[in-house]
């Protein structure tokens, strides 16, 4: 499977989540908080905390730990 | 007779199979793409082919016995909606980790124990190379084991309690469970450190070290040292996912759904099984599911499963008694420690809200904004109530820790999705 993360092509495997791909790429944070601008990545890992938000195919606020990658997905983070 | 089971973990799968065996038309709704819940993550389970399994499907609201469901990729506006009318419902939505706040718990590289487990089992990813596991309870052991499997060096497991009371507890004399835990201890060869906790995480953009403290029995700090790590995972037990039960009107007891021996809740037609009724592990969850699924379908009570439920619940009660959350964690916080991660509400801001005489959960939330972010207090709610109760007592203000679980929409919907719902669905 081919996906794009912040404009860079990556290969992904079925069952891999967006968070799984970002972490496998060595990224531990990809978003900053609205108030203090602090970095955030995965915290709860199961869809409860909303720390891990990314933009998928133009749709913002998708939980990276919950979304499975699909062929051709375009993932954008706030902090490329 | 239609039984709808919500949640496809050990409890939900067992409930659906029992209901279908008892002759009910059975639907199993689960938000994950594959069945198995938290315990079997990475090892998809099957369900009896007579059960209609709705994968990637989340129940987001209930109206009487009508369930509103969205199906499709997580958080996608392309999800489709459906409403199902049930004659009986089994809630088996499980739990998520509870983590008490500490300075630096919002730094990247700090994970919940469940996240470390889910990433290891589901994605084959180690959260770090030098990892500490901290919190309380036997769940820390399988987490440490999974971390080792994916190549992490687990520096130690810090348990804020001793757990000793539990092994000595006559009601916990459950040989299988004790053998399971001893098995972990032998295989892990990792130091297990009782009365010890990670009380602060340090780093700029990512955790690079933590403060590990020796604790007094009430969890206040006795002594501390710094340990270099590149990740830490923390779990202080679990919080049940109660939204649907609360909006259905089910009574709670001690923070879980109150059920009788068949899994029936206080609301006719509504049953519950698994960690939403108490924390006791996957085997107990499955036995509870079998009992509740049978009862929901009107079948005869399965005696073997019921016996398992009874002994499992005794074990669970002993477990809970041996792994309490002691109030000393509140002394770990600094003024600028975040309590609410979403709205970035600090400990200082909570204190100021109480000083302004916030006399109930609602005023307290509106003044401080605690619990008003995207997670709706799921991460911080219980800690915020504990802190507010302590602070209010010190200032002699009146504070009732009201129910912070009331969330009419159980899972976030996109505005576009809400707007596109047909009127009769709302
Ligand atoms: C992240 C995590 C990892 C864990 N890993 C282990 C482990 O490795 N070993 C162990 O012994 N214990 C583990 N536990 C403890 C575990 O919860 C229990 O052992 C067991 O899985 C509980 O079973 P259950 O059926 O009650 O709930 P769960 O297994 O949690 O299953 C609940 C299911 O309901 C679904 N769900 C929730 N809300 C909705 C909704 N509104 N609509 C539709 N579906 C919904 C969830 O997606 C999930 O699939 C873990 C807990 C967590 C939180
Ligand atoms: S990490 Fe908590 S929602 Fe994704």
XYZ file of C-alpha atoms and ligand atoms in Angstrom:
563
model
C 0.000 0.000 0.000
C 1.271 3.495 -0.780
C 0.395 6.482 1.377
C 1.718 10.028 1.678
C 2.718 11.540 5.002
C 3.350 15.283 4.905
C 4.021 15.022 1.199
C 6.485 12.125 1.464
C 5.598 8.703 0.020
C 5.604 5.782 2.443
C 4.647 2.161 2.120
C 2.094 0.867 4.599
C 0.745 -2.547 5.508
C -2.915 -3.508 5.888
C -3.976 -3.116 9.511
C -1.474 -0.330 10.130
C -2.931 2.752 11.795
C -1.908 6.312 10.987
C -0.301 6.508 14.444
C 1.485 3.213 13.799
C 2.995 4.639 10.610
C 4.017 7.928 12.239
C 5.654 6.174 15.198
C 7.377 3.665 12.897
C 8.762 6.693 11.056
C 10.341 7.833 14.332
C 7.905 10.643 15.083
C 6.651 10.883 18.656
C 4.689 14.124 18.303
C 2.861 15.734 15.389
C 0.551 18.325 16.830
C 0.795 21.327 19.162
C -1.770 22.385 21.714
C -3.891 25.459 21.106
C -2.955 27.194 24.371
C 0.669 26.635 25.289
C 1.753 25.231 21.915
C 3.032 22.030 23.507
C 3.813 18.986 21.356
C 1.494 15.964 21.440
C 1.431 12.524 19.863
C -0.130 9.286 21.113
C -1.215 9.081 24.735
C -4.095 6.610 25.253
C -3.674 4.659 22.022
C -7.331 3.593 21.962
C -9.289 6.608 20.778
C -10.184 8.225 24.078
C -7.813 11.169 24.665
C -7.777 13.010 21.279
C -4.086 13.886 21.612
C -3.146 12.233 18.319
C -5.218 14.242 15.795
C -4.141 14.471 12.141
C -5.671 15.525 8.819
C -6.551 12.648 6.474
C -7.417 13.362 2.832
C -8.256 16.940 3.748
C -10.450 16.066 6.740
C -9.082 17.518 9.980
C -9.265 16.087 13.506
C -8.980 12.408 12.711
C -7.652 10.257 15.577
C -4.426 8.752 14.241
C -4.554 5.833 16.670
C -7.990 4.776 15.430
C -7.764 5.332 11.678
C -6.456 2.476 9.558
C -4.414 3.538 6.551
C -5.985 2.957 3.139
C -4.331 2.924 -0.291
C -3.463 6.420 -1.435
C -4.238 8.158 1.877
C -2.820 11.644 2.209
C -1.856 12.261 5.852
C -1.013 15.789 6.969
C 0.238 16.654 10.420
C 0.420 20.079 11.985
C 4.131 19.709 12.498
C 5.735 18.236 9.411
C -36.496 -11.414 19.828
C -33.556 -9.237 18.864
C -30.520 -8.865 21.100
C -27.967 -6.179 20.281
C -24.557 -6.487 21.911
C -22.422 -3.321 22.007
C -18.671 -4.011 22.089
C -16.712 -6.886 20.567
C -14.216 -7.690 23.325
C -14.174 -10.940 25.323
C -17.451 -9.975 27.060
C -19.317 -8.898 23.921
C -18.278 -11.858 21.767
C -19.310 -14.316 24.503
C -22.605 -12.455 24.986
C -23.418 -12.535 21.269
C -22.652 -16.240 20.980
C -24.751 -17.045 24.042
C -27.670 -14.949 22.764
C -27.624 -16.583 19.344
C -27.422 -20.055 20.926
C -30.456 -19.162 23.029
C -32.331 -18.497 19.794
C -32.229 -14.680 19.540
C -31.683 -12.740 16.350
C -28.335 -11.267 17.420
C -26.403 -8.193 16.284
C -22.864 -7.435 17.536
C -21.798 -3.817 17.073
C -18.092 -3.059 17.547
C -16.089 0.026 16.686
C -12.963 -1.930 15.798
C -12.355 -3.452 12.355
C -11.830 -6.907 13.915
C -13.276 -8.619 16.979
C -11.433 -9.300 20.220
C -11.403 -5.985 22.077
C -8.381 -4.922 24.073
C -7.258 -8.337 25.250
C -7.075 -10.036 21.829
C -5.728 -7.042 19.905
C -3.550 -8.253 17.046
C -5.200 -11.681 17.270
C -8.658 -11.226 15.681
C -11.458 -13.378 17.101
C -14.343 -15.003 15.281
C -17.967 -15.076 16.241
C -20.691 -17.640 15.431
C -21.716 -17.025 11.810
C -25.368 -16.614 12.804
C -24.451 -13.379 14.603
C -24.708 -10.249 12.445
C -21.385 -8.508 13.153
C -21.222 -4.794 12.361
C -17.499 -3.925 12.283
C -16.146 -0.349 12.309
C -19.470 0.564 13.858
C -19.986 2.773 16.854
C -23.146 3.208 18.881
C -23.169 6.938 19.462
C -26.552 7.477 21.101
C -29.456 5.544 22.585
C -33.149 6.359 22.811
C -35.015 3.760 24.796
C -34.087 0.482 23.117
C -33.262 2.175 19.813
C -29.528 2.363 19.099
C -27.971 4.898 16.741
C -24.955 3.598 14.891
C -22.337 5.067 12.533
C -20.326 2.724 10.334
C -17.095 3.453 8.474
C -13.471 4.542 8.948
C -12.750 6.274 12.272
C -13.752 9.964 12.280
C -14.581 9.919 8.578
C -17.418 12.093 7.297
C -18.221 9.261 4.876
C -19.558 7.043 7.678
C -23.103 5.847 7.170
C -25.839 5.892 9.782
C -28.339 3.305 10.898
C -30.761 2.907 13.800
C -31.511 -0.546 15.210
C -34.409 -1.376 17.506
C -33.557 -4.000 20.090
C -35.667 -6.067 22.446
C -32.662 -6.377 24.729
C -29.214 -4.778 24.764
C -25.954 -6.006 26.295
C -23.433 -3.235 26.991
C -19.891 -4.597 26.778
C -17.939 -1.459 25.936
C -14.977 -2.205 28.206
C -12.704 0.302 29.879
C -9.747 2.574 29.277
C -6.717 3.284 31.430
C -6.929 5.638 34.328
C -3.773 7.721 34.765
C -3.322 10.147 37.634
C -1.616 13.373 36.561
C 1.982 14.213 37.453
C 4.400 16.897 36.264
C 5.339 16.186 32.652
C 2.654 13.570 31.975
C 1.712 15.547 28.879
C 5.180 15.196 27.316
C 5.424 13.059 24.175
C 6.981 9.742 25.148
C 4.646 9.368 28.123
C 1.942 6.839 27.238
C -0.804 5.028 29.039
C -0.007 1.397 29.803
C -2.889 0.446 27.511
C -1.394 2.483 24.669
C 1.948 0.704 25.078
C 0.048 -2.587 25.025
C -2.142 -1.687 22.041
C 0.828 -0.402 20.010
C 2.881 -3.504 20.810
C 0.128 -6.038 20.166
C -1.661 -4.257 17.337
C 1.139 -2.448 15.489
C 4.301 -4.284 16.559
C 5.719 -1.000 17.830
C 7.804 -0.477 20.977
C 7.120 2.916 22.546
C 10.839 3.249 23.294
C 14.143 1.498 23.873
C 14.630 2.316 27.567
C 11.202 2.101 29.109
C 9.797 2.240 32.626
C 6.350 0.843 33.397
C 4.622 2.564 36.297
C 1.254 2.598 38.034
C -0.546 -0.029 40.006
C -2.048 -3.452 39.452
C -1.273 -6.742 37.741
C -2.028 -5.335 34.249
C 1.460 -3.760 34.318
C 2.953 -7.270 33.966
C 1.487 -8.221 30.550
C 2.339 -4.721 29.350
C 5.982 -5.189 30.330
C 5.980 -8.571 28.634
C 4.553 -7.170 25.393
C 7.127 -4.377 25.443
C 9.914 -6.951 25.707
C 8.413 -8.922 22.825
C 8.730 -5.914 20.539
C 12.313 -5.278 21.611
C 12.103 -2.657 24.351
C 14.449 -2.758 27.295
C 12.084 -2.613 30.276
C 14.101 -1.004 33.058
C 11.573 -1.843 35.747
C 7.963 -2.041 36.802
C 7.019 0.463 39.503
C 3.880 -0.376 41.483
C 2.728 2.309 43.894
C 1.118 -0.371 46.067
C 2.723 -3.533 47.367
C 0.077 -5.940 46.098
C 1.041 -8.144 49.021
C -2.285 -7.764 50.745
C -3.811 -9.276 47.672
C -1.769 -12.473 47.637
C -2.574 -12.984 51.299
C -6.251 -12.198 50.776
C -8.229 -15.425 51.309
C -10.886 -14.417 48.769
C -8.268 -14.027 46.088
C -7.154 -17.645 46.398
C -7.522 -18.175 42.684
C -4.761 -20.618 41.708
C -5.017 -19.984 37.948
C -4.605 -16.245 38.367
C -1.746 -16.592 40.817
C 0.025 -19.030 38.492
C -0.499 -16.599 35.599
C 1.058 -13.744 37.547
C 3.970 -15.831 38.823
C 4.547 -16.912 35.226
C 4.995 -13.285 34.215
C 7.321 -12.670 37.126
C 9.539 -15.585 36.120
C 9.553 -14.839 32.395
C 10.052 -11.118 32.750
C 13.212 -11.060 34.870
C 12.577 -7.366 35.251
C 12.775 -5.698 38.581
C 9.344 -5.207 40.084
C 9.509 -2.343 42.528
C 6.726 -2.087 45.094
C 5.791 1.285 46.664
C 7.564 3.046 43.835
C 6.239 5.394 41.163
C 7.203 7.646 38.318
C 6.189 11.001 39.822
C 7.542 13.378 37.149
C 8.677 13.236 33.534
C 11.363 15.562 32.158
C 12.376 16.669 28.688
C 11.873 19.496 26.214
C 9.864 18.109 23.328
C 10.020 14.500 24.454
C 10.652 12.642 27.674
C 14.351 12.041 28.346
C 14.262 11.251 32.066
C 11.802 10.601 34.848
C 11.782 11.046 38.603
C 11.207 7.714 40.307
C 10.100 7.998 43.914
C 9.948 5.597 46.820
C 6.513 6.106 48.303
C 4.935 5.977 51.720
C 1.835 3.788 52.008
C -0.368 6.843 51.276
C 1.673 7.536 48.093
C 3.402 10.642 49.418
C 7.048 10.800 48.365
C 9.757 9.404 50.660
C 12.809 9.739 48.469
C 13.464 10.229 44.786
C 16.023 9.717 42.038
C 16.304 10.515 38.340
C 16.384 7.797 35.688
C 17.164 8.307 32.003
C 14.476 6.794 29.746
C 13.164 7.420 26.263
C 9.614 6.396 27.083
C 7.435 5.637 30.058
C 3.994 4.086 30.290
C 1.631 4.590 33.166
C -1.608 2.962 34.300
C -3.454 3.325 37.599
C -6.226 0.880 36.880
C -9.135 1.371 34.498
C -12.144 3.592 34.003
C -15.224 1.898 32.543
C -16.830 3.342 29.403
C -20.183 4.240 30.860
C -21.642 6.819 28.471
C -24.259 4.554 26.907
C -25.294 3.039 30.239
C -25.670 6.484 31.764
C -27.759 7.798 28.909
C -29.915 4.653 29.029
C -30.525 5.476 32.691
C -28.750 2.465 34.218
C -27.870 2.831 37.883
C -24.197 2.849 38.796
C -22.514 1.395 41.864
C -18.975 2.398 42.896
C -18.374 3.871 39.451
C -19.442 0.783 37.473
C -22.776 -0.329 35.990
C -24.801 -1.998 38.751
C -25.943 -5.476 37.652
C -27.602 -8.462 39.287
C -26.203 -12.000 38.986
C -27.597 -12.332 35.416
C -26.038 -9.090 34.240
C -29.388 -7.233 34.261
C -29.066 -3.496 34.938
C -31.659 -1.340 36.695
C -33.335 -0.583 33.331
C -35.544 -3.336 31.862
C -34.046 -4.816 28.700
C -30.559 -3.484 29.420
C -27.785 -5.886 30.436
C -24.071 -5.300 30.961
C -20.986 -7.506 31.015
C -17.217 -7.227 31.179
C -15.128 -4.370 32.475
C -18.062 -1.933 32.453
C -19.316 -3.846 35.500
C -15.954 -4.218 37.292
C -12.308 -4.849 36.443
C -11.389 -8.523 36.575
C -9.654 -9.547 33.337
C -10.639 -11.229 30.097
C -11.803 -14.601 31.510
C -14.244 -12.991 33.915
C -15.428 -10.662 31.138
C -16.160 -13.643 28.879
C -18.036 -15.526 31.621
C -20.094 -12.422 32.393
C -20.809 -12.052 28.691
C -22.097 -15.610 28.457
C -24.406 -15.115 31.436
C -25.711 -11.711 30.300
C -26.146 -12.746 26.647
C -28.172 -15.789 27.687
C -30.322 -13.748 30.065
C -30.897 -11.039 27.451
C -32.177 -13.696 25.041
C -34.414 -15.197 27.731
C -32.469 -18.472 27.958
C -31.819 -20.572 31.064
C -28.954 -19.352 33.232
C -25.705 -21.183 32.288
C -24.535 -22.704 35.582
C -20.840 -23.161 34.779
C -20.416 -19.601 33.531
C -22.343 -18.289 36.517
C -20.003 -20.119 38.910
C -17.047 -18.570 37.062
C -18.609 -15.145 37.385
C -19.057 -15.605 41.135
C -15.457 -16.661 41.799
C -14.130 -14.133 39.287
C -15.942 -11.278 41.008
C -14.506 -12.265 44.390
C -11.070 -12.187 42.803
C -11.814 -8.821 41.195
C -12.922 -7.339 44.508
C -9.744 -8.504 46.218
C -7.712 -7.122 43.331
C -9.369 -3.722 43.590
C -8.833 -3.685 47.359
C -5.121 -4.403 46.915
C -4.587 -1.724 44.256
C -6.301 1.413 45.494
C -5.381 4.897 44.344
C -4.031 6.620 47.447
C -4.494 10.393 47.898
C -0.748 11.071 48.169
C -0.569 11.381 44.350
C -2.057 14.837 44.781
C 1.198 15.958 46.426
C 3.159 15.064 43.261
C 1.592 17.987 41.364
C 3.276 21.344 40.847
C 1.315 24.560 40.277
C 1.813 24.365 36.534
C 1.081 20.626 36.175
C -1.720 20.045 33.698
C -4.719 18.229 35.124
C -6.890 18.530 31.996
C -4.760 17.742 28.950
C -7.262 18.973 26.341
C -8.021 22.415 27.748
C -4.580 22.704 29.370
C -6.003 23.407 32.820
C -3.316 23.496 35.485
C -3.480 22.501 39.122
C -3.226 26.207 39.983
C -6.278 26.985 37.835
C -8.290 24.305 39.624
C -7.349 25.787 42.983
C -8.355 29.238 41.795
C -11.713 27.918 40.620
C -12.355 26.467 44.065
C -11.244 29.737 45.670
C -13.910 31.456 43.595
C -16.323 29.182 45.411
C -17.258 26.721 42.728
C -19.931 24.851 44.593
C -20.583 21.971 42.253
C -19.165 20.106 39.304
C -20.906 22.333 36.783
C -19.702 25.685 38.111
C -16.309 24.183 38.787
C -16.050 22.976 35.183
C -17.259 26.259 33.707
C -14.887 28.348 35.817
C -11.782 26.259 35.284
C -12.723 24.674 31.902
C -11.555 21.329 33.263
C -13.069 18.414 31.359
C -14.581 20.640 28.653
C -12.187 19.645 25.873
C -12.412 17.051 23.156
C -12.114 14.039 25.438
C -14.934 15.438 27.592
C -13.185 14.642 30.834
C -12.551 11.000 30.055
C -8.851 11.392 30.879
C -8.991 13.886 33.754
C -12.533 13.702 35.158
C -11.925 11.404 38.081
C -8.666 13.079 39.073
C -10.246 16.531 38.803
C -13.092 15.492 41.100
C -10.627 14.037 43.622
C -8.532 17.211 43.572
C -11.579 19.463 43.839
C -12.895 17.458 46.764
C -9.584 17.810 48.630
C -9.231 21.511 47.800
C -12.820 22.278 48.746
C -12.421 20.499 52.077
C -9.317 22.584 52.825
C -11.249 25.763 52.069
C -14.456 24.646 53.746
C -16.481 25.208 50.611
C -19.224 22.809 49.704
C -18.531 20.616 46.708
C -20.471 17.644 45.427
C -18.556 15.468 43.041
C -21.508 15.045 40.683
C -21.537 12.590 37.874
C -18.936 13.563 35.297
C -19.933 10.689 33.001
C -22.996 12.308 31.474
C -22.210 12.664 27.781
C -25.344 12.324 25.650
C -23.245 11.711 22.561
C -21.099 8.714 23.423
C -18.579 9.273 20.693
C -17.769 12.403 18.718
C -19.577 12.892 15.428
C -18.511 15.336 12.783
C -20.784 18.350 12.454
C -21.471 17.411 8.845
C -22.624 13.993 10.019
C -24.943 15.501 12.617
C -26.361 17.886 10.043
C -27.048 15.088 7.594
C -28.980 12.900 10.047
C -32.610 12.442 9.117
C -34.867 14.169 11.612
C -36.406 11.007 13.031
C -32.896 9.917 14.001
C -32.401 12.828 16.375
C -5.686 -0.515 25.921
C -5.945 -1.718 26.786
C -5.198 -2.883 26.605
C -5.430 -4.021 27.372
N -4.673 -5.135 27.175
C -4.820 -6.206 28.013
C -3.978 -7.338 27.916
O -3.121 -7.387 27.046
N -4.123 -8.359 28.797
C -5.093 -8.314 29.764
O -5.204 -9.271 30.543
N -5.920 -7.269 29.872
C -5.804 -6.212 29.037
N -6.596 -5.116 29.200
C -7.674 -5.189 30.173
C -8.883 -5.584 29.310
O -9.727 -4.473 29.249
C -9.655 -6.828 29.717
O -8.852 -7.890 30.070
C -10.666 -7.304 28.647
O -10.267 -6.980 27.350
C -12.004 -6.709 28.953
O -12.956 -7.200 28.073
P -14.282 -6.414 27.724
O -14.989 -7.287 26.740
O -14.998 -6.038 28.953
O -13.837 -5.039 27.050
P -12.862 -4.680 25.820
O -11.930 -5.756 25.492
O -12.325 -3.344 26.164
O -13.867 -4.537 24.582
C -14.761 -3.463 24.441
C -15.047 -3.258 22.964
O -16.143 -2.351 22.839
C -15.876 -1.438 21.805
N -16.684 -0.250 22.047
C -16.554 0.661 23.065
N -17.504 1.617 22.962
C -18.252 1.295 21.861
C -19.389 1.903 21.236
N -19.948 3.030 21.737
N -19.899 1.322 20.118
C -19.343 0.176 19.600
N -18.264 -0.432 20.160
C -17.736 0.116 21.280
C -14.381 -1.224 21.892
O -13.858 -0.744 20.681
C -13.885 -2.637 22.202
O -13.659 -3.356 21.019
C -6.423 -3.972 28.390
C -7.165 -2.811 28.572
C -6.943 -1.689 27.788
C -7.767 -0.448 28.015
S -3.902 8.507 21.343
Fe -5.663 8.943 22.509
S -7.126 9.253 20.946
Fe -5.422 8.603 19.828
